[in-house]
Coordinates of C-alpha atoms in Angstrom, one line a residue:
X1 CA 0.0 0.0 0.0
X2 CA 1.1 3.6 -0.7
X3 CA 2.6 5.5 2.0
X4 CA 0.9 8.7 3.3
X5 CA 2.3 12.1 2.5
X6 CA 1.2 15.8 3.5
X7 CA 1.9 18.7 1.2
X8 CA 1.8 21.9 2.8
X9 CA 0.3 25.0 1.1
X10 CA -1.3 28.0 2.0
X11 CA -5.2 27.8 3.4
X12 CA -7.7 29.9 1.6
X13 CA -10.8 28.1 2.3
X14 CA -11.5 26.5 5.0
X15 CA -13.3 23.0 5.7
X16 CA -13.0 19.5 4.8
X17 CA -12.9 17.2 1.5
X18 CA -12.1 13.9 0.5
X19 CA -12.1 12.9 -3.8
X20 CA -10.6 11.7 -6.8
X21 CA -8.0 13.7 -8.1
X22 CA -8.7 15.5 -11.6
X23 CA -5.5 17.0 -12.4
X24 CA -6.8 19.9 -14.8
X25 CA -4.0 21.6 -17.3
X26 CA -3.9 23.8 -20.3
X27 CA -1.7 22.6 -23.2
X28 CA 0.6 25.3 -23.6
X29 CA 0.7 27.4 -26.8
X30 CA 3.6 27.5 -29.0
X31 CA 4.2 30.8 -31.2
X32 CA 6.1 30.9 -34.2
X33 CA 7.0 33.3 -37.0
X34 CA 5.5 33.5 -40.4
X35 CA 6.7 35.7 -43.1
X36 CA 3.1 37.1 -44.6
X37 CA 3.6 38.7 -48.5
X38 CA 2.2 41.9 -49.3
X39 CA -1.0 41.1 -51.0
X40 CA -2.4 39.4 -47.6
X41 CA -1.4 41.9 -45.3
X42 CA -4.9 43.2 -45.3
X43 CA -6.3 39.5 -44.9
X44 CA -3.6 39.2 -41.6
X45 CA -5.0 42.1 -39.5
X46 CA -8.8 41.0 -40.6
X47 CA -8.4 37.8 -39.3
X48 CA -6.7 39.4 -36.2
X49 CA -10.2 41.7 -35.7
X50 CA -12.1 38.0 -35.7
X51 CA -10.0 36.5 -33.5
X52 CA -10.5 39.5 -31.0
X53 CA -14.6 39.2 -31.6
X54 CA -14.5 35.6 -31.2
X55 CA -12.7 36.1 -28.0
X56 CA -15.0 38.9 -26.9
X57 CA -18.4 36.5 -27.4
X58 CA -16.4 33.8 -25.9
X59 CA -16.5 35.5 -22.7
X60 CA -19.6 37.1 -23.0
X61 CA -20.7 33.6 -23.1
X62 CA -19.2 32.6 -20.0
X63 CA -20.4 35.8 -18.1
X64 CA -24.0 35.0 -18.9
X65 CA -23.7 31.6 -17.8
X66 CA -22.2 32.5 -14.7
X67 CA -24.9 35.3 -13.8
X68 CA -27.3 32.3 -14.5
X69 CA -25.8 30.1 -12.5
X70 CA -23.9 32.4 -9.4
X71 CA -25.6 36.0 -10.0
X72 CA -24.0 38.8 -11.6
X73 CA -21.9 40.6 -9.1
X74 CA -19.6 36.8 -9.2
X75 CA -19.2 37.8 -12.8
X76 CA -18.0 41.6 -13.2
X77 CA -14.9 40.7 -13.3
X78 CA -15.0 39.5 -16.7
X79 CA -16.0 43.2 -17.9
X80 CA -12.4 44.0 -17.6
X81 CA -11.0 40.6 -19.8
X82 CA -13.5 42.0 -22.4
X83 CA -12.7 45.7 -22.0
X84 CA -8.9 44.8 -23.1
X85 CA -9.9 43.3 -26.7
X86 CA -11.0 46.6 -26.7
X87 CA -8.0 48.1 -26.1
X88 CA -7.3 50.6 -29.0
X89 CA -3.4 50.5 -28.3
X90 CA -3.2 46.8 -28.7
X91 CA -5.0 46.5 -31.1
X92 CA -3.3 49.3 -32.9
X93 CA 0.4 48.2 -32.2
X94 CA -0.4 44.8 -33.4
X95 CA -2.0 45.7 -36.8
X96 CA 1.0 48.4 -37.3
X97 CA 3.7 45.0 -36.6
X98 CA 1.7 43.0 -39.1
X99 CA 1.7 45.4 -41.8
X100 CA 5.2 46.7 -40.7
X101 CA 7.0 43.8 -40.1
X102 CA 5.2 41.3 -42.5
X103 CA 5.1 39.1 -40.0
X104 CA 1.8 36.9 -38.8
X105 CA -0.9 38.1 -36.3
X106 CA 0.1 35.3 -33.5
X107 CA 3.6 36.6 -33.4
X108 CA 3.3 40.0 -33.3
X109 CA 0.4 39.5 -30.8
X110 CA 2.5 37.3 -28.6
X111 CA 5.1 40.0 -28.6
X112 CA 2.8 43.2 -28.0
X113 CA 0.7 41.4 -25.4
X114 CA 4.1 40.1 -23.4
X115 CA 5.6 43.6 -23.7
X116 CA 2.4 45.3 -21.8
X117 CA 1.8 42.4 -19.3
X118 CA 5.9 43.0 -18.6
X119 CA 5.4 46.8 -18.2
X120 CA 2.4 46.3 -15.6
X121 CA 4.2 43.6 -13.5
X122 CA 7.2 46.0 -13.1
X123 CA 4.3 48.9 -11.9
X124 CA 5.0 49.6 -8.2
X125 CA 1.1 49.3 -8.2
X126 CA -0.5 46.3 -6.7
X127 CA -3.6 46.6 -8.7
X128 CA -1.6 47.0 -11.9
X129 CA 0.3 44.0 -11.1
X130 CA -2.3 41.9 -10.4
X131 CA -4.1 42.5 -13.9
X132 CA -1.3 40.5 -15.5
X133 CA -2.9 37.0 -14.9
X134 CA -6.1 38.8 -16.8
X135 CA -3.7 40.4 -19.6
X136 CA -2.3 36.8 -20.1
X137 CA -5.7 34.9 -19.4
X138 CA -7.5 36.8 -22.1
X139 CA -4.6 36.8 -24.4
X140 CA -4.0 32.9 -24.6
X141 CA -7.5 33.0 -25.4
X142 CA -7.2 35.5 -28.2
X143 CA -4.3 33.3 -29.3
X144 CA -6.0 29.8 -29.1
X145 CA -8.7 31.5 -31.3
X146 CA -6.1 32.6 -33.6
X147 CA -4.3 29.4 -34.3
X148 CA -7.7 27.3 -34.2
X149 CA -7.0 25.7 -31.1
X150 CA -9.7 23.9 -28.8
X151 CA -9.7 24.5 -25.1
X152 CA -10.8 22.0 -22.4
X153 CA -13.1 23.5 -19.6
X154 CA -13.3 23.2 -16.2
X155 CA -16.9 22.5 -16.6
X156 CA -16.1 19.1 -17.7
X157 CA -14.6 18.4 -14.5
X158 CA -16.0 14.7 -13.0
X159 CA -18.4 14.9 -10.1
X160 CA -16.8 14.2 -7.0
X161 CA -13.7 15.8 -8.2
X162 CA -10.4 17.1 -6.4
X163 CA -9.0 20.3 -8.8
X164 CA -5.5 19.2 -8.7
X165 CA -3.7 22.0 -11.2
X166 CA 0.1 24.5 -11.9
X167 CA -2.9 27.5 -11.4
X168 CA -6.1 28.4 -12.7
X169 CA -7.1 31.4 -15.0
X170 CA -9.4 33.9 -13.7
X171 CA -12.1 33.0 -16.2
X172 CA -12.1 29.5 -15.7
X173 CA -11.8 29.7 -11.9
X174 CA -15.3 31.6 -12.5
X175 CA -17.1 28.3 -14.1
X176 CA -15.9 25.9 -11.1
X177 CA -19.2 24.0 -9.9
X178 CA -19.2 23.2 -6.4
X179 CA -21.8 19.8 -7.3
X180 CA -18.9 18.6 -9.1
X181 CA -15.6 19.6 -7.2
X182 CA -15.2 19.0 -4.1
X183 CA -11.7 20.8 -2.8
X184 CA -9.1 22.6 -4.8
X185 CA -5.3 22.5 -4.6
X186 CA -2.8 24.3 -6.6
X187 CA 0.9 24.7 -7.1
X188 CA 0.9 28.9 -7.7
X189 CA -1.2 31.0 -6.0
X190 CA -2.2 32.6 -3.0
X191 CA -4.7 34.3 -0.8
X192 CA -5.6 36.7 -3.0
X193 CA -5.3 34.6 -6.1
X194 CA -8.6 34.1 -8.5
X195 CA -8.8 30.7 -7.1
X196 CA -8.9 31.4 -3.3
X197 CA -11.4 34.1 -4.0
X198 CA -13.8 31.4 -5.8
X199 CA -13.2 28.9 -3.7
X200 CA -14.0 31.0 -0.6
X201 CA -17.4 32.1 -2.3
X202 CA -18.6 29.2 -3.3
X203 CA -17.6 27.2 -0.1
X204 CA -15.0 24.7 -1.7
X205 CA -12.3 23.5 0.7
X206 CA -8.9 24.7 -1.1
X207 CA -5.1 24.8 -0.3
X208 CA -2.6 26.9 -2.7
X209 CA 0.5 27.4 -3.0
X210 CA 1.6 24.1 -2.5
X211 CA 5.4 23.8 -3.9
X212 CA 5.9 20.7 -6.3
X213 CA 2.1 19.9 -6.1
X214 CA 2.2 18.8 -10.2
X215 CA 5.2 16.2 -10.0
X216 CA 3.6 14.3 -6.9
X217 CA 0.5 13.8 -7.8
X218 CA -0.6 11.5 -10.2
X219 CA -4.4 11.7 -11.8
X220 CA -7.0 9.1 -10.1
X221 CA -5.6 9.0 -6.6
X222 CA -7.6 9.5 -3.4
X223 CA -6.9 12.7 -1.4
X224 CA -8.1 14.9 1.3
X225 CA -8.3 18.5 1.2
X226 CA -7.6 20.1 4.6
X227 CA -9.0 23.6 3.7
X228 CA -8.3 25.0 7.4
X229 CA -4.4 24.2 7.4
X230 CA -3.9 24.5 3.6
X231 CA -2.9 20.1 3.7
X232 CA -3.4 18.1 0.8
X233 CA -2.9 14.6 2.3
X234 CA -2.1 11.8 -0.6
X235 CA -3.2 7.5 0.3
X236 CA -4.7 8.7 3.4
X237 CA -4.7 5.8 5.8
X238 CA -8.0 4.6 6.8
X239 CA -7.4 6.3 10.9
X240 CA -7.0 9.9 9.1
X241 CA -9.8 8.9 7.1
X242 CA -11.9 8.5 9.8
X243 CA -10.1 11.0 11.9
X244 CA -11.4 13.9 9.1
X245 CA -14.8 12.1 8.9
X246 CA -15.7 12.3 12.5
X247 CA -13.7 16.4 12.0
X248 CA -16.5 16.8 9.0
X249 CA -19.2 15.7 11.2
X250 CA -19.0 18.0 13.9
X251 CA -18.4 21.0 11.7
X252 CA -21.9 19.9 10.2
X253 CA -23.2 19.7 13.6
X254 CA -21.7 22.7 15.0
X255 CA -23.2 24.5 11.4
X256 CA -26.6 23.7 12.7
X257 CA -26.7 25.4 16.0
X258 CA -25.7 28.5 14.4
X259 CA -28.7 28.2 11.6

């Protein structure tokens, strides 16, 4: 039998949970450069406007499902992803590059989008430096669009599901279903991160933060999620089992006299 292990991360929401482990990644995007002739220049920067409005109803999408599912206020945040494809500098700068440089609309997006995300993270600014993960969230999704890439959603997650993941984007943090996840742990992250927020609002037990989480885990296994002292405990033995059981049951009890 496997041997018990603890990993240690940061709590952001408290309580208990015990699941399968769904580890949930993105495939990462490779960018390369293409030489476009003269004559499709015009053809470059038109399909860079689609890829924008795609992108734009994409998250529209998401927003509206969301203020079905959690209300509207849980959703406002997405105003700002689609505010920047409206961003008349990007947008600019990267149709000047194509035209300029001859070069194709992923590249010279890559680039203009990694310049701006650099410029913010060096801001002395908190609140500019924390709109990087939303530069980069919304551009991968401008750039999947752009290369005709498919992108798996955390709404396909397995009921009775422990998130195991390197981080998770602000737009899909915002579609996790508490019915079908149970507890979240991730390896980046922290108390202030789009995760912890979620999880905290929508009650899911959650530990971030947790150094090495992706090359010790392995898809399938059974862990609990110790929410309170940010613990994600791997082949539990059967007496911590119980131990967080009996733990669960009088947080349920001790729920009820407060109702």
């Amino acid at each position: 039998m496997a041997k018990e292990r603890r990993l240690k991360g940061i709590a952001v929401s408290k309580g208990i949970a015990q699941g399968t482990v769904f580890i949930y990644e993105t495939k990462k995007i490779e960018v390369f450069q293409t030489p476009i002739f003269s004559v499709y220049l015009k053809d470059e920067t038109e399909r860079f406007e689609r890829a924008l409005e795609k992108t734009k109803q994409d998250l529209i999408n998401i927003q509206e499902r969301i203020n079905q599912e959690t209300g509207e206020d849980f959703a406002r945040f997405l105003d700002a992803q689609i505010m920047m494809l409206s961003d008349k500098s990007i947008k600019e700068k990267v149709k000047e590059g194509i035209i300029e440089e001859k070069k194709n609309a992923e590249y010279i997006y890559h680039r203009v989008l990694g310049d701006y995300a650099r410029k913010l993270g060096e801001s002395k600014d908190q609140y500019f430096k924390e709109r990087v993960a939303d530069i980069w969230d919304v551009g991968l999704r401008v750039l999947r669009n752009l290369l005709g890439l498919t992108h798996s959603s955390i709404v396909d997650v397995p009921a009775g599901s422990i998130i195991v993941a390197h981080d998770i984007s602000p737009s899909e943090a915002a579609l996790i279903n508490p019915k079908n996840i149970l507890g979240i742990a991730t390896e980046a992250g922290g108390r202030t991160s789009h995760t912890a927020i979620t999880a905290r609002a929508l009650e899911i037990p959650a530990a971030v933060g947790i150094k090495g989480l992706m090359s010790k885990i392995e898809n399938g296994e059974k862990v609990i999620i110790d929410g309170d002292r940010g613990i994600l405990i791997k082949n539990p033995t059967s007496s911590r089992i119980h131990f967080y059981e009996i733990a669960k049951k009088k947080d349920r009890e001790f729920e009820k006299t407060l109702s």
